[in-house]
Short mmCIF file of C-alpha atoms in Angstrom, two decimals:
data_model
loop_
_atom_site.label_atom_id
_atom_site.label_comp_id
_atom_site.label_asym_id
_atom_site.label_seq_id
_atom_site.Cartn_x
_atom_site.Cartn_y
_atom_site.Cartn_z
CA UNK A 1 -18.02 -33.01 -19.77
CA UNK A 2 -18.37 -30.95 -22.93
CA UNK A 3 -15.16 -30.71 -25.35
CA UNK A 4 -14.76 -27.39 -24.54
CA UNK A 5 -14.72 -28.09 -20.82
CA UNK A 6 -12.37 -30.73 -21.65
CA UNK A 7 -9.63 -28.55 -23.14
CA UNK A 8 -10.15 -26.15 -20.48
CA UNK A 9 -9.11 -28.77 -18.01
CA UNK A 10 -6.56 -29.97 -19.89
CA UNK A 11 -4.79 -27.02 -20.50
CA UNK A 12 -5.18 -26.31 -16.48
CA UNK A 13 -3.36 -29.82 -15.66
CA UNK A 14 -0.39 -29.09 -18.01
CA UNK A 15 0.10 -25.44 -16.25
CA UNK A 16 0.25 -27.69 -12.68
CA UNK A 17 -2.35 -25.57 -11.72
CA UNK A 18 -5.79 -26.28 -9.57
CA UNK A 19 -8.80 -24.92 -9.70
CA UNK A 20 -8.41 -23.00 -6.63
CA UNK A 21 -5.65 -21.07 -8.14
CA UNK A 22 -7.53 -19.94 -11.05
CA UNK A 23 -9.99 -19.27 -8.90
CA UNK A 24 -7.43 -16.81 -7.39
CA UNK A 25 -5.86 -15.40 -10.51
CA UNK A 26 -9.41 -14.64 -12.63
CA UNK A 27 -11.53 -14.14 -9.24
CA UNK A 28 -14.46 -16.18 -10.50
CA UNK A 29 -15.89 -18.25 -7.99
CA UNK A 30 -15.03 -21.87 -8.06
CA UNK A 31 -18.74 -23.92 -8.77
CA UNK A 32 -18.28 -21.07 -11.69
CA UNK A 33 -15.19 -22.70 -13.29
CA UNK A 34 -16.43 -26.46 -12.69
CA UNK A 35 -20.01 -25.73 -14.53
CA UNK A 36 -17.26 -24.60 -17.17
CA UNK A 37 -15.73 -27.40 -17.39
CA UNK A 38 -18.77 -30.04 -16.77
CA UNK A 39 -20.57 -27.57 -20.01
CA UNK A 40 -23.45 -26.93 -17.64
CA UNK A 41 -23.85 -23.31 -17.92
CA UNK A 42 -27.43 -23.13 -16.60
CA UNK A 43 -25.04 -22.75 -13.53
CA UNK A 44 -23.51 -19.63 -14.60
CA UNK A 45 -25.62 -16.33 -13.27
CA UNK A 46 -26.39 -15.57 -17.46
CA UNK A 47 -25.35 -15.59 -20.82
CA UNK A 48 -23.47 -12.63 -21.19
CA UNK A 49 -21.29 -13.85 -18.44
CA UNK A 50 -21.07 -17.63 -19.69
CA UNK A 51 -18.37 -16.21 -22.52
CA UNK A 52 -16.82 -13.57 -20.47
CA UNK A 53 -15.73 -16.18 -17.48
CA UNK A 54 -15.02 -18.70 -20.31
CA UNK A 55 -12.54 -15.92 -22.01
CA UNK A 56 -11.17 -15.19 -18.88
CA UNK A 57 -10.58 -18.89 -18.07
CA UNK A 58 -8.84 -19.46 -21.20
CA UNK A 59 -6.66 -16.67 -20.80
CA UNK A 60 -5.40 -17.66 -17.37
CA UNK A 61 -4.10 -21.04 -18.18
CA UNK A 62 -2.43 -19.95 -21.71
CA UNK A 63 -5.05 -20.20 -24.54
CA UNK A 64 -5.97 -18.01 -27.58
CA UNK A 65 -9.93 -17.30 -25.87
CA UNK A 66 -11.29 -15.84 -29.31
CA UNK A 67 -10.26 -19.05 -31.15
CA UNK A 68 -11.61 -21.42 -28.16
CA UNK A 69 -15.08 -19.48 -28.67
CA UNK A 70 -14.86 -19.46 -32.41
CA UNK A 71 -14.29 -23.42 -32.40
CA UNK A 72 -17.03 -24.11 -30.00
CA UNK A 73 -19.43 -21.15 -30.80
CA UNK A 74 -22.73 -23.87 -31.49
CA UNK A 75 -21.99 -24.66 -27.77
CA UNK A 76 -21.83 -21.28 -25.90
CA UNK A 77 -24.71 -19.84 -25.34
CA UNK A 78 -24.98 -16.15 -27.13
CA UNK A 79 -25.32 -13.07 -25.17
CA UNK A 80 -29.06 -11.33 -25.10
CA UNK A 81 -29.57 -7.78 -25.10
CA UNK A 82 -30.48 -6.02 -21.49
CA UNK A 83 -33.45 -4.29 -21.08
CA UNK A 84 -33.85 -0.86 -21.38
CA UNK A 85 -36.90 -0.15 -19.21
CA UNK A 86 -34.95 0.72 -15.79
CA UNK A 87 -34.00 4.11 -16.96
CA UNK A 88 -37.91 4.82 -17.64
CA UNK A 89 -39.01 3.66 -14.15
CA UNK A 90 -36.06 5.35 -12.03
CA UNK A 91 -37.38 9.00 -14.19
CA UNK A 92 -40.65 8.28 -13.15
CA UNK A 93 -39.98 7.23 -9.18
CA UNK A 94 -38.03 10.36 -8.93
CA UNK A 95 -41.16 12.72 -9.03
CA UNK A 96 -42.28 11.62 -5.71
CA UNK A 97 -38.83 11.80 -4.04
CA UNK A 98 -38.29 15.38 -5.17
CA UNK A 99 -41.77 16.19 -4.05
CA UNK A 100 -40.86 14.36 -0.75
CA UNK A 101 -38.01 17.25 -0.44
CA UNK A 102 -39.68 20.42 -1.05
CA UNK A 103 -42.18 19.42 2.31
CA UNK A 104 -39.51 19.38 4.33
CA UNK A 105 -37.18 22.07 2.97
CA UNK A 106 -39.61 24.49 4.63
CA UNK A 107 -39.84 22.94 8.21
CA UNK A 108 -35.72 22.80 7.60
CA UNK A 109 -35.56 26.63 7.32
CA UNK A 110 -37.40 27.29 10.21
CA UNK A 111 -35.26 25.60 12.58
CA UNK A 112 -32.16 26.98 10.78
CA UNK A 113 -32.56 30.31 11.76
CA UNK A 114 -33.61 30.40 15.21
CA UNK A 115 -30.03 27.80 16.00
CA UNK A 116 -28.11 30.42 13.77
CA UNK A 117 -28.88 33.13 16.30
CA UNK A 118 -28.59 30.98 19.46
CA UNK A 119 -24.86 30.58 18.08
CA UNK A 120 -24.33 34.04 17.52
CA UNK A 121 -25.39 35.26 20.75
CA UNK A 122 -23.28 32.56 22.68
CA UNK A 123 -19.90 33.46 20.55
CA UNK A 124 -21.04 37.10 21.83
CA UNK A 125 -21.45 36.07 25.19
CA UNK A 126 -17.58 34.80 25.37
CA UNK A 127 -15.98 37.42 23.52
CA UNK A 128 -17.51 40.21 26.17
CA UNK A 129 -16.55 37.61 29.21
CA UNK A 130 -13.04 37.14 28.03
CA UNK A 131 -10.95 39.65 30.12
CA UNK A 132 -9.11 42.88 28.23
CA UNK A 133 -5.11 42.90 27.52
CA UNK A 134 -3.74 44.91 30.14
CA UNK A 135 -0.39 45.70 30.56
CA UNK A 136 1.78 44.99 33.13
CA UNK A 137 2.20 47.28 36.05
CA UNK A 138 6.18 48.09 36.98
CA UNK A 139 7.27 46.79 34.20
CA UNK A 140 9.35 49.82 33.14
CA UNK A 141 10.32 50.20 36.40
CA UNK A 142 11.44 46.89 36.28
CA UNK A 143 13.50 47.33 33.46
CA UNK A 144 15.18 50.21 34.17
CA UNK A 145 16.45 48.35 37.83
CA UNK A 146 17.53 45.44 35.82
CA UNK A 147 19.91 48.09 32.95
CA UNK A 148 21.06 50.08 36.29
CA UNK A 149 22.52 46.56 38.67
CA UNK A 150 23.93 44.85 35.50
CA UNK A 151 27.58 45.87 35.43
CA UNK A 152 29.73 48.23 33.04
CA UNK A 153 31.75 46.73 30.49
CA UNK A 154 35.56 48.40 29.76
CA UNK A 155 35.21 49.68 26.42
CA UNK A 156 38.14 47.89 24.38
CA UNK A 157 38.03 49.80 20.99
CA UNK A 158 38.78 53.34 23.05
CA UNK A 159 42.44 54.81 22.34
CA UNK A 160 44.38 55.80 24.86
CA UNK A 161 43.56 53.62 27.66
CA UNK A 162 46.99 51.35 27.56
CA UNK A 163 47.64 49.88 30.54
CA UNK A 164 43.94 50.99 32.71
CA UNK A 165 42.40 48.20 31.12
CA UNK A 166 41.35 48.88 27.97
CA UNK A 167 43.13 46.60 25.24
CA UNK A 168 43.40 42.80 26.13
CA UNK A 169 46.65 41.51 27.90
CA UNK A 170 48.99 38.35 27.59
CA UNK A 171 47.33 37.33 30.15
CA UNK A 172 43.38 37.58 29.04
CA UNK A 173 44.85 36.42 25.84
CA UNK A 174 45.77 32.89 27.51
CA UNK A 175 42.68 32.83 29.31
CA UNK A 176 40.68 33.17 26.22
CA UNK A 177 42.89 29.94 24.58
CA UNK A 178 41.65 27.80 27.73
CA UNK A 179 38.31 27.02 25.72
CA UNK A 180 38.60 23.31 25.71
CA UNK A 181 40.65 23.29 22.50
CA UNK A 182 43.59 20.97 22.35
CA UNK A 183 47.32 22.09 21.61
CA UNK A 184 46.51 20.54 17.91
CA UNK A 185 43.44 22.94 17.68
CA UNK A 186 40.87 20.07 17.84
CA UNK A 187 37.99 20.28 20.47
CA UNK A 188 38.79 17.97 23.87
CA UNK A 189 34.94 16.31 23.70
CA UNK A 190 34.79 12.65 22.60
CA UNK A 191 33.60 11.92 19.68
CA UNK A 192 31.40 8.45 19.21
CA UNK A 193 32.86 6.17 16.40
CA UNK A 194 30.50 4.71 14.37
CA UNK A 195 29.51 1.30 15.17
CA UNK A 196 31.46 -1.14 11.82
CA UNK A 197 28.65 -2.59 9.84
CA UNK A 198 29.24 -5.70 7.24
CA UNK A 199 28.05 -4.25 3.89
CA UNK A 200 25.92 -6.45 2.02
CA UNK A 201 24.71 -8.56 4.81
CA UNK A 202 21.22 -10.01 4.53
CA UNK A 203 18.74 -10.91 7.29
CA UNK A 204 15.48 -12.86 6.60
CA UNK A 205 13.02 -13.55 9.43
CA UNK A 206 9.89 -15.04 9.48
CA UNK A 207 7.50 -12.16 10.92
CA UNK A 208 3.80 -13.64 11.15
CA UNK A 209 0.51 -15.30 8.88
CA UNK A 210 -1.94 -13.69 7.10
CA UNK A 211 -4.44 -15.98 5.47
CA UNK A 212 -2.36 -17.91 2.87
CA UNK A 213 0.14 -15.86 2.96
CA UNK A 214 3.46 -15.95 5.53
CA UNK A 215 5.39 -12.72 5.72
CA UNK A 216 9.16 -12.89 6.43
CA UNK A 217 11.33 -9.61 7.14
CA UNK A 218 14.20 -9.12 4.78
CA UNK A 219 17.12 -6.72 5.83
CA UNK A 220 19.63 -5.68 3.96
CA UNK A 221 21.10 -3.37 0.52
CA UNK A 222 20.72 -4.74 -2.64
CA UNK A 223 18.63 -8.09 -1.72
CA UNK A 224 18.87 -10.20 -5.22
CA UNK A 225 15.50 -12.82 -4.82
CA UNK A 226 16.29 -15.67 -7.14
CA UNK A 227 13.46 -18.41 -7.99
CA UNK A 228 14.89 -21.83 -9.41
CA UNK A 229 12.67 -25.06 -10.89
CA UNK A 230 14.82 -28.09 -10.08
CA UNK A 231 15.16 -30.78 -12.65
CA UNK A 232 12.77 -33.25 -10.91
CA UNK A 233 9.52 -31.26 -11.75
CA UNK A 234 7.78 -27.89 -13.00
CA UNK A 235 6.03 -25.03 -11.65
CA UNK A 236 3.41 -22.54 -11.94
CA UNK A 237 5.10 -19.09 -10.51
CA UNK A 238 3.79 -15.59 -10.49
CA UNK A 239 5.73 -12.76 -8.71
CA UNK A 240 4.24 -9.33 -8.08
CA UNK A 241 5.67 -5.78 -6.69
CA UNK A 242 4.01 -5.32 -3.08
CA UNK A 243 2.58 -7.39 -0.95
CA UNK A 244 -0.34 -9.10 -2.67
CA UNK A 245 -1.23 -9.74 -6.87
CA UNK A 246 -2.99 -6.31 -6.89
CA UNK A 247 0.89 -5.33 -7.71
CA UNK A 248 2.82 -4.79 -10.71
CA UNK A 249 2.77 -8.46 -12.33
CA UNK A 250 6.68 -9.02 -12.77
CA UNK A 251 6.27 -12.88 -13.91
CA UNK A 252 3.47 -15.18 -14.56
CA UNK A 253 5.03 -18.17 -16.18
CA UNK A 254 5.58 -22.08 -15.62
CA UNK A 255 9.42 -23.08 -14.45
CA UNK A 256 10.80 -26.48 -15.74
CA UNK A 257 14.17 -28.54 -16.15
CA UNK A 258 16.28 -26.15 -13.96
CA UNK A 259 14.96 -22.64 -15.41
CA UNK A 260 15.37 -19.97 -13.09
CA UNK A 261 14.29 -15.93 -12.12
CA UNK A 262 16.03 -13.16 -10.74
CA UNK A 263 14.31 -10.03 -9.11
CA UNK A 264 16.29 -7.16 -7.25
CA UNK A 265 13.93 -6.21 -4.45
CA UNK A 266 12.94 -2.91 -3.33
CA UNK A 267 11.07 -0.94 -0.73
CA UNK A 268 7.84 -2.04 -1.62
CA UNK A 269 9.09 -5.67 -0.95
CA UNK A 270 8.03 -8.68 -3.44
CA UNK A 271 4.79 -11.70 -3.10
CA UNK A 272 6.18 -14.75 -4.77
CA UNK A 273 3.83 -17.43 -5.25
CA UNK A 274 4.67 -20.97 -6.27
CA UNK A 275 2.14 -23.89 -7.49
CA UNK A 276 4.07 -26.67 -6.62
CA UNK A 277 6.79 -25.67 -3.77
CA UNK A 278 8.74 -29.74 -3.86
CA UNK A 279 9.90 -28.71 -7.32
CA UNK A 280 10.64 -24.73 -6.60
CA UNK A 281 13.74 -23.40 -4.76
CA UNK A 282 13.19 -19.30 -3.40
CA UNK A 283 16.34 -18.00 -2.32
CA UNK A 284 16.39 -14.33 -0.65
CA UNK A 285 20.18 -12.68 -0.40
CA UNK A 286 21.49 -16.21 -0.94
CA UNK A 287 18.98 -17.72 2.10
CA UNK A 288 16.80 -20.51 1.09
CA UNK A 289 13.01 -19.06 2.11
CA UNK A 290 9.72 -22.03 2.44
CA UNK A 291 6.88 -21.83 4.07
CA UNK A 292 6.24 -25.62 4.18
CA UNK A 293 3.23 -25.90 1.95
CA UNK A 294 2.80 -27.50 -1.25
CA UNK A 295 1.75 -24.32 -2.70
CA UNK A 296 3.84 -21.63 -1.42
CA UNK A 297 2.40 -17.53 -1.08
CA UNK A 298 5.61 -15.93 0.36
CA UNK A 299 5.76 -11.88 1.59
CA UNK A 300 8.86 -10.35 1.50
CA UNK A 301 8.23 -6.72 3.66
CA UNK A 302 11.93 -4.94 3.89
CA UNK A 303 12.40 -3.93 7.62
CA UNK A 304 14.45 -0.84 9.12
CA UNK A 305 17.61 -0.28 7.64
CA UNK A 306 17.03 -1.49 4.27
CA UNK A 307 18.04 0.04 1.14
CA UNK A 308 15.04 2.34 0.00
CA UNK A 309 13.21 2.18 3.51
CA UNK A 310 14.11 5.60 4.41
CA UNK A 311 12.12 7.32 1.41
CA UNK A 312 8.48 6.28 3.14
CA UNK A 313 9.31 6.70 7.04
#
């Protein structure tokens, strides 16, 4: 194992973290990071990439990358130009494919046409079957039957009519009150009360698997997500906005002697991931959430009727 390999690993071991998690965090395959490690960089797919996966390693478990490289510089091997001549040959090999288009733009033409005019002469052939807007027969007739049997109102704004009729009396007056309304003016329908709610009551469910992860439901306003590192041990804990770590990064950071985190979640729910789960404690709205592994990928998706959920339904 080369020295540089050696305070790779090191510096892995002290975060509590595996190589299969920084596998996860810098997305460089994992035979990558133990070549790194073991100094065999024959391995690696070049050189250019030998000090970009090395920077990225050292990044990912804490350490300065440009003063890693700078120490061990003799050891890396340095990055060789790319060749140039791809460019050249693509110019070239596009002659023939451009040549390759102008035989068949003519053949592509011909058969244009002759399906342009099949199309017009079908759309003709609808428009002169579809039958003419006529209008309906009787319907004035019709109309005027319907004016002459409905029946003729009193006209209530005439003067003069008194007592035939024409004003309303006491009595149409009471009939007009009889409406529904009760002697306190109020409408006689029922009216549903609202069912009481407990405000500030959180649910948390356990919902399904996907891969690593395990997604619980969390219901609720205001849902405070707290992450606490008992005394007994440390952890390596990252916590992103969303649903996976292609989220806003809202911690990244190893949890010791009791230290603790606090998140307020939102609609677009929280992934909490913890390296070593025995020595972590996730509480969601003042439930303890696990998912029984030693390294913990938890989901928390709000469900209907949480605060925010309304915005995106």
């Amino acid at each position: 194992m080369s020295e540089l390999g050696q305070q790779l690993r090191e510096a892995r071991l002290q975060k509590g973290m595996s190589l299969d998690d920084v596998q996860e965090v810098t997305k460089i395959r994992k035979r990558y990071l133990e070549a790194i490690e073991a100094g065999d960089y024959k391995v690696l797919p070049g050189s250019f990439y030998v000090r970009a996966f090395i920077k990225t390693y050292a990044e990912a478990v804490g350490m300065d990358s440009d003063e890693l490289l700078e120490g061990h510089k003799q050891d890396v091997p340095k990055t060789e130009p790319e060749a140039t001549m791809e460019p050249v040959i693509q110019k070239r090999a596009s002659r023939p494919t451009a040549e390759r288009n102008m035989k068949w733009l003519p053949t592509l033409l011909m058969w244009t046409f002759p399906i342009l005019i099949v199309v017009v002469i079908y759309l003709v052939a609808i428009n002169s079957n579809e039958p003419k807007d006529t209008p309906p027969t009787g319907s004035n007739d019709q109309t005027q039957t319907d004016q002459a049997q409905k029946p003729q109102t009193p006209d209530t704004n005439t003067p003069g009519d008194g007592a035939q009729g024409g004003e309303n009396t006491p009595d149409d007056s009471a009939n007009e009150d009889t409406t529904g309304e009760g002697t306190d003016g109020t409408e006689g329908t029922e009216v549903d009360e609202p069912e009481d709610t407990v405000p500030g009551e959180t649910t948390v469910t356990q919902d399904r698997t996907e891969g690593k992860n395990t997604v619980f439901k969390v219901t609720g306003t205001s849902v405070k997500v707290e992450i606490v590192a008992t005394s007994e041990g440390k952890s390596w804990v990252e916590v992103y906005r969303g649903n996976n770590t292609s989220g806003e990064k809202l911690a990244f950071q190893m949890l010791e002697n009791g230290q603790s985190l606090s998140f307020d979640m939102d609609r677009q729910g929280l992934f909490v991931k913890s390296g070593n789960s025995a020595a972590t404690t996730i509480t969601v709205g003042g439930q303890t959430v696990t998912d029984g592994k030693s390294t913990s990928r938890i989901v928390l998706e709000p469900g209907e009727g949480s605060a925010g959920t309304s915005d995106t339904e």
